[in-house]
Short mmCIF file of the C-alpha atoms (twelve columns), coordinates in Angstrom:
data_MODEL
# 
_entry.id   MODEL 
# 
loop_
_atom_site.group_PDB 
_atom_site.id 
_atom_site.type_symbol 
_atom_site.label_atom_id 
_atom_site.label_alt_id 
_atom_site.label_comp_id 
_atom_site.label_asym_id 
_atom_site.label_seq_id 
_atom_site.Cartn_x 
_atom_site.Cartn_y 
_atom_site.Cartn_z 
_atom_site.pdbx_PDB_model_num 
ATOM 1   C CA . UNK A 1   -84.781 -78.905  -32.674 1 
ATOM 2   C CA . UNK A 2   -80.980 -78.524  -32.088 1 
ATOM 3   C CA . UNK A 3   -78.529 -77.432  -34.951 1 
ATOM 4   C CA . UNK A 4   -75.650 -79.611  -35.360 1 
ATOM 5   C CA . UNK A 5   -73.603 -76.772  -33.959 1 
ATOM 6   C CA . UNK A 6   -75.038 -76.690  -30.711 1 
ATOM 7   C CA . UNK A 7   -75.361 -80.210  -30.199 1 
ATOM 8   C CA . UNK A 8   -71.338 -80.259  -31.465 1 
ATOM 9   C CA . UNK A 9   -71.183 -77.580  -28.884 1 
ATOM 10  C CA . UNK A 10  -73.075 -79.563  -26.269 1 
ATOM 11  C CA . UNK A 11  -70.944 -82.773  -26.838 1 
ATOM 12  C CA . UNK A 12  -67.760 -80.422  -25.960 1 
ATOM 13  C CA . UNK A 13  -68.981 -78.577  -22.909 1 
ATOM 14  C CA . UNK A 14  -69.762 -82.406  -21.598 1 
ATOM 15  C CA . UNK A 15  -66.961 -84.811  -22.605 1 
ATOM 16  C CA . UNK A 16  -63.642 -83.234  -24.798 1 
ATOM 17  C CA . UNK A 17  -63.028 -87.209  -24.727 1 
ATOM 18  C CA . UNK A 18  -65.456 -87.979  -26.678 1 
ATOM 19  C CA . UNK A 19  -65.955 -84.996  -28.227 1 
ATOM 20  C CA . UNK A 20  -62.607 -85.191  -29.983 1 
ATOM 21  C CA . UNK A 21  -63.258 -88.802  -32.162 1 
ATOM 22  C CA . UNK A 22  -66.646 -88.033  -32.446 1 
ATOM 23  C CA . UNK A 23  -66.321 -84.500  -34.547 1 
ATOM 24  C CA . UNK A 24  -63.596 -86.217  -36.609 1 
ATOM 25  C CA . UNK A 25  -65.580 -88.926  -37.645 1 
ATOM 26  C CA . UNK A 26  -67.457 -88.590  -41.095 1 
ATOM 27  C CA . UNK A 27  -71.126 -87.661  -41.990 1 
ATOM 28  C CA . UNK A 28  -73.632 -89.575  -40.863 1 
ATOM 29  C CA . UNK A 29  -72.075 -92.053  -38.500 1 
ATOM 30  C CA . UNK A 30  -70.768 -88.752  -36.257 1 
ATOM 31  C CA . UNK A 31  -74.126 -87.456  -36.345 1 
ATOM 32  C CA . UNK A 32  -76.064 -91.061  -34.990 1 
ATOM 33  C CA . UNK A 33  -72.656 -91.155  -32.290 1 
ATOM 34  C CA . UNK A 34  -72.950 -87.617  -31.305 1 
ATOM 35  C CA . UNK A 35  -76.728 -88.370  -31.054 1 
ATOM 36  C CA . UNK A 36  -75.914 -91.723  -28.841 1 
ATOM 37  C CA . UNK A 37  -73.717 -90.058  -26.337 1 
ATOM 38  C CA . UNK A 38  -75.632 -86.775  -25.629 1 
ATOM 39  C CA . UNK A 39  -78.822 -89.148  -25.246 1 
ATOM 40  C CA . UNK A 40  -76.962 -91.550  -22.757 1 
ATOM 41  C CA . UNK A 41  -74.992 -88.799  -20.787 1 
ATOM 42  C CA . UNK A 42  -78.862 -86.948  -20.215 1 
ATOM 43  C CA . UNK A 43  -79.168 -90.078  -18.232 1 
ATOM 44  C CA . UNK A 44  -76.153 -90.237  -16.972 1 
ATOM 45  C CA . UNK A 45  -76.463 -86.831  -15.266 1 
ATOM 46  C CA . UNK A 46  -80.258 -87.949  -13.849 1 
ATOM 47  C CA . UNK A 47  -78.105 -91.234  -12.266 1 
ATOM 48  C CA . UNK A 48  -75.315 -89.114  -11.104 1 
ATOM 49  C CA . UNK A 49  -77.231 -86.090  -9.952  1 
ATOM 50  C CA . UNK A 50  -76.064 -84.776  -6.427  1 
ATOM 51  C CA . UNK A 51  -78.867 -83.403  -5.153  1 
ATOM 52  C CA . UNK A 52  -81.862 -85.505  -6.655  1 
ATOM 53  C CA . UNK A 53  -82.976 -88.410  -4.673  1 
ATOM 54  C CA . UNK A 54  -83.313 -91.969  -5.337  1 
ATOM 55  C CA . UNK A 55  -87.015 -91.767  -5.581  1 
ATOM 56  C CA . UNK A 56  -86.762 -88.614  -8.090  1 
ATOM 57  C CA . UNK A 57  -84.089 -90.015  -10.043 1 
ATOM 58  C CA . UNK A 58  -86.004 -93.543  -10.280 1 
ATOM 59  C CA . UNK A 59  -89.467 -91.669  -11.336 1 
ATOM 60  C CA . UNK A 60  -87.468 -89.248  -14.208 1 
ATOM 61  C CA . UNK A 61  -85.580 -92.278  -15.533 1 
ATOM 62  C CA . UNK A 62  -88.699 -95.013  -15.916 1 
ATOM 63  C CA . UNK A 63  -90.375 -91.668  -17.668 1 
ATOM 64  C CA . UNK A 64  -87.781 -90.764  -19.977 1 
ATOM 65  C CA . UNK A 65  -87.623 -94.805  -20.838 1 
ATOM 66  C CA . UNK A 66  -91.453 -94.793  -21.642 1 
ATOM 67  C CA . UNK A 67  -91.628 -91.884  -23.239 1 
ATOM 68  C CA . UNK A 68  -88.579 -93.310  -25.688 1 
ATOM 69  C CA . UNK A 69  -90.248 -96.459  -26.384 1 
ATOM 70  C CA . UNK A 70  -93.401 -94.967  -27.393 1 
ATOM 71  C CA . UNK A 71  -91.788 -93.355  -30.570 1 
ATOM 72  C CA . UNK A 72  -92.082 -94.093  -33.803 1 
ATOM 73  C CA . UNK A 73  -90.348 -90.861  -36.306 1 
ATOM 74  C CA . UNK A 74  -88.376 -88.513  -35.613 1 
ATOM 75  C CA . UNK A 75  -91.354 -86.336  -37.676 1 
ATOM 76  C CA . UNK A 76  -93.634 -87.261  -34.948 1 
ATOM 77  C CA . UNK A 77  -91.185 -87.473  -31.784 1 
ATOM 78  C CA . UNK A 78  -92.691 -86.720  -28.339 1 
ATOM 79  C CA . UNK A 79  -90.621 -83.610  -27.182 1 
ATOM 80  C CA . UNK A 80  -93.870 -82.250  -25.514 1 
ATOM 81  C CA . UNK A 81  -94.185 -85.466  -23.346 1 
ATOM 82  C CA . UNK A 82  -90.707 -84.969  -22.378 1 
ATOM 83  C CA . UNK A 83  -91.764 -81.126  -21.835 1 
ATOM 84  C CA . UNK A 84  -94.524 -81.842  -19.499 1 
ATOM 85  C CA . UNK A 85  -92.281 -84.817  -17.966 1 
ATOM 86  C CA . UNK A 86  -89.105 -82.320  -16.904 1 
ATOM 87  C CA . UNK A 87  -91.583 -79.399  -15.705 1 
ATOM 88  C CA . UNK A 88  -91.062 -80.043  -11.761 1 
ATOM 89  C CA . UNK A 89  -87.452 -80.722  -12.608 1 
ATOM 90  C CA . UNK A 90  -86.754 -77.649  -15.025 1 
ATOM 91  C CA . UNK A 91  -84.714 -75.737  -12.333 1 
ATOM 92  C CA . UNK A 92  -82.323 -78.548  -11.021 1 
ATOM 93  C CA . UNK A 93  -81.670 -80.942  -14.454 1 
ATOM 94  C CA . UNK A 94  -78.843 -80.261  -16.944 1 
ATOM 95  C CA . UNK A 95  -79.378 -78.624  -20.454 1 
ATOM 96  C CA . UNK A 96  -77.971 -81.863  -21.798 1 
ATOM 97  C CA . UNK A 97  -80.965 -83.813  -20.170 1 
ATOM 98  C CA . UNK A 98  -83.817 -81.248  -20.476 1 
ATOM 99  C CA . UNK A 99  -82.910 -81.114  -24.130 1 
ATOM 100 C CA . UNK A 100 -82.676 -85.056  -24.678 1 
ATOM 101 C CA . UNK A 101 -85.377 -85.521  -27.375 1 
ATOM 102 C CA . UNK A 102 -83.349 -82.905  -29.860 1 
ATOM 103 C CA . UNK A 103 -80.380 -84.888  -29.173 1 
ATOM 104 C CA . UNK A 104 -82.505 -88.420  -30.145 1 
ATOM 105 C CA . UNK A 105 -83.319 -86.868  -33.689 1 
ATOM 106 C CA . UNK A 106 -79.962 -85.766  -34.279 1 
ATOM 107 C CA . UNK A 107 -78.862 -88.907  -35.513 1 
ATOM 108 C CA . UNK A 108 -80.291 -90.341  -39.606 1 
ATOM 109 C CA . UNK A 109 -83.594 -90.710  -39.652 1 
ATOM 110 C CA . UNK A 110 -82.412 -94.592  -40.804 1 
ATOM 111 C CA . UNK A 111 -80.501 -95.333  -37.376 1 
ATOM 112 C CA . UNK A 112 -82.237 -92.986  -34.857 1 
ATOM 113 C CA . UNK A 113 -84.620 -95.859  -33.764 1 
ATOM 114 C CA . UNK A 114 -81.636 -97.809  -32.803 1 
ATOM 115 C CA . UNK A 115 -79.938 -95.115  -30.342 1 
ATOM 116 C CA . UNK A 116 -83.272 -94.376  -29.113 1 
ATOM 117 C CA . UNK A 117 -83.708 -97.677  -27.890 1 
ATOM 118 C CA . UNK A 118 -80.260 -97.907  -26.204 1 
ATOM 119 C CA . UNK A 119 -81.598 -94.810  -24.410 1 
ATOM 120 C CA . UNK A 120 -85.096 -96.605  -23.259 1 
ATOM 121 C CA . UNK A 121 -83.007 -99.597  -22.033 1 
ATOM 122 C CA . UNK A 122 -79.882 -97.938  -20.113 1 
ATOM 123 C CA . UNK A 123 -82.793 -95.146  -18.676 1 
ATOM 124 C CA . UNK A 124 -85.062 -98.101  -16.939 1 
ATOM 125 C CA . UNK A 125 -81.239 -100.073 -15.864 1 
ATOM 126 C CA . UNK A 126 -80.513 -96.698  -14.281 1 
ATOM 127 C CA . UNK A 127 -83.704 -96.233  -12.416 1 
ATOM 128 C CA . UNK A 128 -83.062 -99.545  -10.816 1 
ATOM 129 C CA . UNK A 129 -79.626 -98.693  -9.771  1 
ATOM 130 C CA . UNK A 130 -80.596 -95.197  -8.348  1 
ATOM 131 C CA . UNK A 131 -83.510 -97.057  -6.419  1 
ATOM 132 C CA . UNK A 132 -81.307 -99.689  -4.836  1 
ATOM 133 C CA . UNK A 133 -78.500 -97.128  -3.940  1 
ATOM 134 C CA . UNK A 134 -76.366 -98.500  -6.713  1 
ATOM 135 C CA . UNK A 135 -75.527 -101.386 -3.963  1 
ATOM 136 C CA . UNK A 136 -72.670 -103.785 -5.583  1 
ATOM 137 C CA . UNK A 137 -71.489 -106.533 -3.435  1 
ATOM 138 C CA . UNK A 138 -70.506 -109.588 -5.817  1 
ATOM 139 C CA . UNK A 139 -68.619 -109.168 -8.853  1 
ATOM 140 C CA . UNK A 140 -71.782 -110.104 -10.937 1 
ATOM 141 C CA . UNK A 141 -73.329 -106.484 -9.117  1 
ATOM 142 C CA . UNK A 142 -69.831 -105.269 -10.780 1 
ATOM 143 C CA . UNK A 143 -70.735 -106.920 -14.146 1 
ATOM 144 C CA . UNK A 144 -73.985 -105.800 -14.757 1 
ATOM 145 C CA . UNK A 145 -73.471 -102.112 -13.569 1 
ATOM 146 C CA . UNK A 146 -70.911 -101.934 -16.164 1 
ATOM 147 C CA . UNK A 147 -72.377 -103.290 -18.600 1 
ATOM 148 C CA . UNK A 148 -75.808 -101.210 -17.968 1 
ATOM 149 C CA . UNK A 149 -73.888 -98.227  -18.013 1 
ATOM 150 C CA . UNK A 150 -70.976 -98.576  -20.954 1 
ATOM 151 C CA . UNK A 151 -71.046 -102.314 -22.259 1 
ATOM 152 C CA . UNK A 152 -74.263 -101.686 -23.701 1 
ATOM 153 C CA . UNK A 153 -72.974 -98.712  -25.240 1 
ATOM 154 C CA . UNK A 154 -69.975 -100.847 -26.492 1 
ATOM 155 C CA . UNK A 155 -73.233 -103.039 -28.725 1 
ATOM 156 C CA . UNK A 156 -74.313 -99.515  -29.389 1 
ATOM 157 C CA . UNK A 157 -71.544 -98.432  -31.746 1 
ATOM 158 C CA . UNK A 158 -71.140 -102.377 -33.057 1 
ATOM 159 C CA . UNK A 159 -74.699 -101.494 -34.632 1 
ATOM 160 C CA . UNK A 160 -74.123 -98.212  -35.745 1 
ATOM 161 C CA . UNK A 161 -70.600 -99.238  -37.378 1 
ATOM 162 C CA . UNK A 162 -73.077 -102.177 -39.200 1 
ATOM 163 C CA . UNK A 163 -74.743 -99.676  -40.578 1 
ATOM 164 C CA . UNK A 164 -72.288 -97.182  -41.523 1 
ATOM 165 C CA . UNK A 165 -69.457 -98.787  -42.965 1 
ATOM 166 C CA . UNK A 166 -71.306 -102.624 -43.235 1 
ATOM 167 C CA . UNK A 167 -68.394 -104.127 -41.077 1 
ATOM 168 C CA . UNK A 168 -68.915 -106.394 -37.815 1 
ATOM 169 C CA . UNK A 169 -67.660 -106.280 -34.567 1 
ATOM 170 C CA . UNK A 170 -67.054 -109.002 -31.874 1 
ATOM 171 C CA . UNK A 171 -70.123 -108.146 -29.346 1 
ATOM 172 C CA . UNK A 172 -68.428 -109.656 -26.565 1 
ATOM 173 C CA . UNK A 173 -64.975 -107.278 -26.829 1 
ATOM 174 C CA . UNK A 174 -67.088 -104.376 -27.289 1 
ATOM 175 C CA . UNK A 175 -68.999 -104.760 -23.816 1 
ATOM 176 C CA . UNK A 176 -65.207 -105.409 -22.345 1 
ATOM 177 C CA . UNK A 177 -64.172 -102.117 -24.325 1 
ATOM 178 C CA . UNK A 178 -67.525 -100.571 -22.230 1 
ATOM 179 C CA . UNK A 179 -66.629 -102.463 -19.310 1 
ATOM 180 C CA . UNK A 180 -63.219 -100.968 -19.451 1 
ATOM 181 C CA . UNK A 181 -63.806 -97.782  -20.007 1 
ATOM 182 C CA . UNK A 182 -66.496 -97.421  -16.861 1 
ATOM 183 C CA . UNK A 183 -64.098 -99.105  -14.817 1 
ATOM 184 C CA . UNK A 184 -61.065 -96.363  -15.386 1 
ATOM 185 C CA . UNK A 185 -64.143 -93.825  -14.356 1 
ATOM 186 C CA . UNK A 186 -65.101 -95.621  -11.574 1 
ATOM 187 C CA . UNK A 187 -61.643 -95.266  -9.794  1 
ATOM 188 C CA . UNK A 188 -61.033 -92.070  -11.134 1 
ATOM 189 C CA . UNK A 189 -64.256 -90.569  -8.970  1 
ATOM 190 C CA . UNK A 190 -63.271 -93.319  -6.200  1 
ATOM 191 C CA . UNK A 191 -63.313 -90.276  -3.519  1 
ATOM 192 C CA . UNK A 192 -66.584 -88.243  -5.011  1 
ATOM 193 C CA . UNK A 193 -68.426 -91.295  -4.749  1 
ATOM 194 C CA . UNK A 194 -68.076 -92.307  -1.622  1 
ATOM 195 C CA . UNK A 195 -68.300 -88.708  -0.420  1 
ATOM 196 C CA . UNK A 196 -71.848 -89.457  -1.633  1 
ATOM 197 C CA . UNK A 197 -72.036 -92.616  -0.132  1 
ATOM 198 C CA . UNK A 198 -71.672 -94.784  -3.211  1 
ATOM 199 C CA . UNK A 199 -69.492 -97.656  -3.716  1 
ATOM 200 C CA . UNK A 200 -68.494 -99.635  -6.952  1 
ATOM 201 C CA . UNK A 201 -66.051 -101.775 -5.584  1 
ATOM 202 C CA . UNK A 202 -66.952 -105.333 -4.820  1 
ATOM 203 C CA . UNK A 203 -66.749 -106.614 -0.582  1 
ATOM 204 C CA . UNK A 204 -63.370 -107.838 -0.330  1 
ATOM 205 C CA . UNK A 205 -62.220 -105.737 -3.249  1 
ATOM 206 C CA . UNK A 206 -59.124 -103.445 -3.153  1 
ATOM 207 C CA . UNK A 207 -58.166 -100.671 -5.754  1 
ATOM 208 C CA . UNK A 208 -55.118 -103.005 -6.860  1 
ATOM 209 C CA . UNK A 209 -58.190 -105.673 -7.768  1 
ATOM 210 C CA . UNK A 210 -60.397 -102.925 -9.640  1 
ATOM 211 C CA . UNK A 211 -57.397 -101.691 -11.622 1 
ATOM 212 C CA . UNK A 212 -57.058 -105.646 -12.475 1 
ATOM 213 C CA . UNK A 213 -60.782 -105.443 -13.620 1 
ATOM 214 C CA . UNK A 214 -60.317 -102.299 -15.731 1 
ATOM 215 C CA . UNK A 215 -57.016 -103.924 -17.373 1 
ATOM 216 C CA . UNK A 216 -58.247 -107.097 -17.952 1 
ATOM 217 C CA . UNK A 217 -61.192 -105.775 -19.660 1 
ATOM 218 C CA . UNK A 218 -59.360 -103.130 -22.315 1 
ATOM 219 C CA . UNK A 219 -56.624 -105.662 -22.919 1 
ATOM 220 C CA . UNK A 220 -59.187 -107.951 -24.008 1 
ATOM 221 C CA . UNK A 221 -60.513 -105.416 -26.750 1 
ATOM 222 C CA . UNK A 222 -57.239 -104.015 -27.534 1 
ATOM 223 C CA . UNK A 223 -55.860 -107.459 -28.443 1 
ATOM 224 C CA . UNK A 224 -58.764 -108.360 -30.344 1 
ATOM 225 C CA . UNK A 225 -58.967 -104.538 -31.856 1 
ATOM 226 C CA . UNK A 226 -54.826 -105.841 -33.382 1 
ATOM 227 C CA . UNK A 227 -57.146 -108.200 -36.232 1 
ATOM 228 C CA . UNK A 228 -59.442 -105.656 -37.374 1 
ATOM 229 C CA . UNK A 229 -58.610 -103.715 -40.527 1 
ATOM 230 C CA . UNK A 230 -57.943 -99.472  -40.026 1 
ATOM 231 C CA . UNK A 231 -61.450 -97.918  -40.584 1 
ATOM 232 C CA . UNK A 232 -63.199 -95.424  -38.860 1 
ATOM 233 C CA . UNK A 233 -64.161 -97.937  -35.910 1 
ATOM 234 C CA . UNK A 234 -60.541 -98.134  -35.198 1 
ATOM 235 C CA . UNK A 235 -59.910 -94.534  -35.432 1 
ATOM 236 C CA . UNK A 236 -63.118 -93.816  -33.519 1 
ATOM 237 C CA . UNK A 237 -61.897 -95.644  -30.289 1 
ATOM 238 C CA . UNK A 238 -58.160 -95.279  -30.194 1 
ATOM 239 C CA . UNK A 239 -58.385 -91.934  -28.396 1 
ATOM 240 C CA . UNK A 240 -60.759 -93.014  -25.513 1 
ATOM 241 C CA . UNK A 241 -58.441 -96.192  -25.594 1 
ATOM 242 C CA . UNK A 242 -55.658 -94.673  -25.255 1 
ATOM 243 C CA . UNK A 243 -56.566 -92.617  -22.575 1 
ATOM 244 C CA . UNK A 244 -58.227 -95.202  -19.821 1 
ATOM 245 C CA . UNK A 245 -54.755 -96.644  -19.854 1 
ATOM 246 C CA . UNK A 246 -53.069 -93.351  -19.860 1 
ATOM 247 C CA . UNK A 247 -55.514 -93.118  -16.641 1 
ATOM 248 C CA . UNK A 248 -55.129 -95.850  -15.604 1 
ATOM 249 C CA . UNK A 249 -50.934 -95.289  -15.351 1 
ATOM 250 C CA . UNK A 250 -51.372 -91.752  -13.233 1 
ATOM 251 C CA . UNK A 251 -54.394 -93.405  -10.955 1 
ATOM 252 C CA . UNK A 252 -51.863 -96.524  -10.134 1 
ATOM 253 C CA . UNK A 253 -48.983 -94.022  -9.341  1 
ATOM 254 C CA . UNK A 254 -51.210 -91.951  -6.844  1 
ATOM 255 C CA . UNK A 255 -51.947 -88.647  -9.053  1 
ATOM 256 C CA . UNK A 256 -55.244 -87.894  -9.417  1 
ATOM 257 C CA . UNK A 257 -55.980 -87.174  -12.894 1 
ATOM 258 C CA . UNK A 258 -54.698 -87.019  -16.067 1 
ATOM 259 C CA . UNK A 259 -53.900 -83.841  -17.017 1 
ATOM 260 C CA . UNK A 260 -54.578 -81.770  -20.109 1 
ATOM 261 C CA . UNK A 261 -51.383 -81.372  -21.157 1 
ATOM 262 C CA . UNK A 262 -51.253 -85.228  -21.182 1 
ATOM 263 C CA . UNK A 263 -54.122 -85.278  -22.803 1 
ATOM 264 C CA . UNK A 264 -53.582 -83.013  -26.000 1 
ATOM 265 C CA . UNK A 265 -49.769 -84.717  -26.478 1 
ATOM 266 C CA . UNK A 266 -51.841 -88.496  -26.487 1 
ATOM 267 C CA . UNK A 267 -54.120 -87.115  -29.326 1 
ATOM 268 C CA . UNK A 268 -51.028 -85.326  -31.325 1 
ATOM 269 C CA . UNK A 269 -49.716 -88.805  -31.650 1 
ATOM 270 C CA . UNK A 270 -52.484 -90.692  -32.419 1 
ATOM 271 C CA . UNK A 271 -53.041 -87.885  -35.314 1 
ATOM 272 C CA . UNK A 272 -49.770 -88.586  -36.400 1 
ATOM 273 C CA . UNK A 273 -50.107 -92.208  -36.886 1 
ATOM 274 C CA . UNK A 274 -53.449 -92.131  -38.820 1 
# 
């Protein structure tokens, strides 16, 4: 079973975005959060794997899904299915996948049934994406790639914040605030995922259209984010907020990433307005 430490250390070896809100966020609802992400990005490194194919990635995915949905406890959780499931697959998967079931019982024993479930559901959508070669044509392929991958996650945290603090959140801007956020990723690896023959964008679609789509989406949340009192919700999501657009702003004017520098001064402010 992982210590909080190393699954705090975990969470900053594979996202300092997230990391950042997540470790300032109080007891309890940083631990179910922390437990979220890590469980989600284990997939997300199966569906982005470079080397795996679709047929590999389809058959770990569907097996991490039904081993998930089988469980009951975290006293009686299945890390020996999981084990036996990763065995052929020890030498190629992440740490942050192989170790997936610690990550599920990180979060209260209360909530964990909730983020495992999340994890069930976005580990079978994945499957089917790796299987069809993550083909989007329409904007409705758009749609519900986003929302299997983030917007979900966006009714996620809605739950978790229900339970923590006993406040409610709009489920619609929360998938935009998902669909948002996977957009800003989705043209900031624009070149690495074609280079691997993948392609997000819509027929007919140009970046100027996607960076619509990504706006569109967060401006949605961010105006609907202006009525909801300060809590830890609102301090939660300002910093990956704030950075898609920052994103968004050096993608537009041809750089290719933001850069740390950028990154740390965006965070020093938003400290020094909460």
């Amino acid at each position: 079973m992982a210590t909080y430490q190393e699954s705090m250390q975990m969470l900053k070896l594979t996202s300092r975005t997230f990391y950042l809100p997540i470790v300032r966020l109080p007891k309890g609802i940083r631990e179910a959060v922390a437990s979220g992400y890590l469980c989600l990005r284990a997939i997300d490194e199966v569906e982005d794997h470079p080397t795996l194919e679709a047929e590999h990635k389809a058959r770990i995915l569907h097996t991490i899904s039904q081993i998930f949905q089988a469980q009951t406890s975290a006293d009686s959780f299945a890390y020996h299915a999981l084990e036996t499931a990763f065995v052929e697959y020890h030498d190629v998967l992440p740490e942050v996948t192989l170790r997936v079931g610690e990550w599920a019982c990180l979060a209260p024993t209360f909530i964990a049934p909730r983020v495992w479930e999340a994890t069930a559901t976005m580990a079978d959508r994945m499957a089917h994406w790796a299987a069809n070669g993550f083909e989007v044509v329409s904007i409705a392929d758009l749609d519900r790639y986003t929302y299997g991958v983030a917007g979900a996650v966006g009714l996620l945290l809605c739950d978790l914040w229900a339970w923590f603090e006993k406040i409610q959140i709009h489920r619609t801007h929360a998938i935009q605030f998902g669909r948002g956020l996977q957009t800003v990723n989705i043209l900031r690896n624009r070149s690495e995922d074609l280079s691997r023959g993948v392609n997000f964008f819509p027929e007919d679609w140009d970046k100027a259209r996607m960076f619509a789509y990504a706006r569109e989406n967060l401006d949605s949340f961010s105006d609907y984010a202006k009525t909801l009192p300060k809590t830890t919700f609102m301090n939660f999501v300002a910093i990956p907020r704030a950075l898609a657009y920052a994103t968004l702003n050096v993608l537009e004017r041809g750089e290719k990433k933001l850069t740390r520098k950028a990154v740390m001064e965006i965070v020093k402010q938003l400290e020094s307005k909460a």
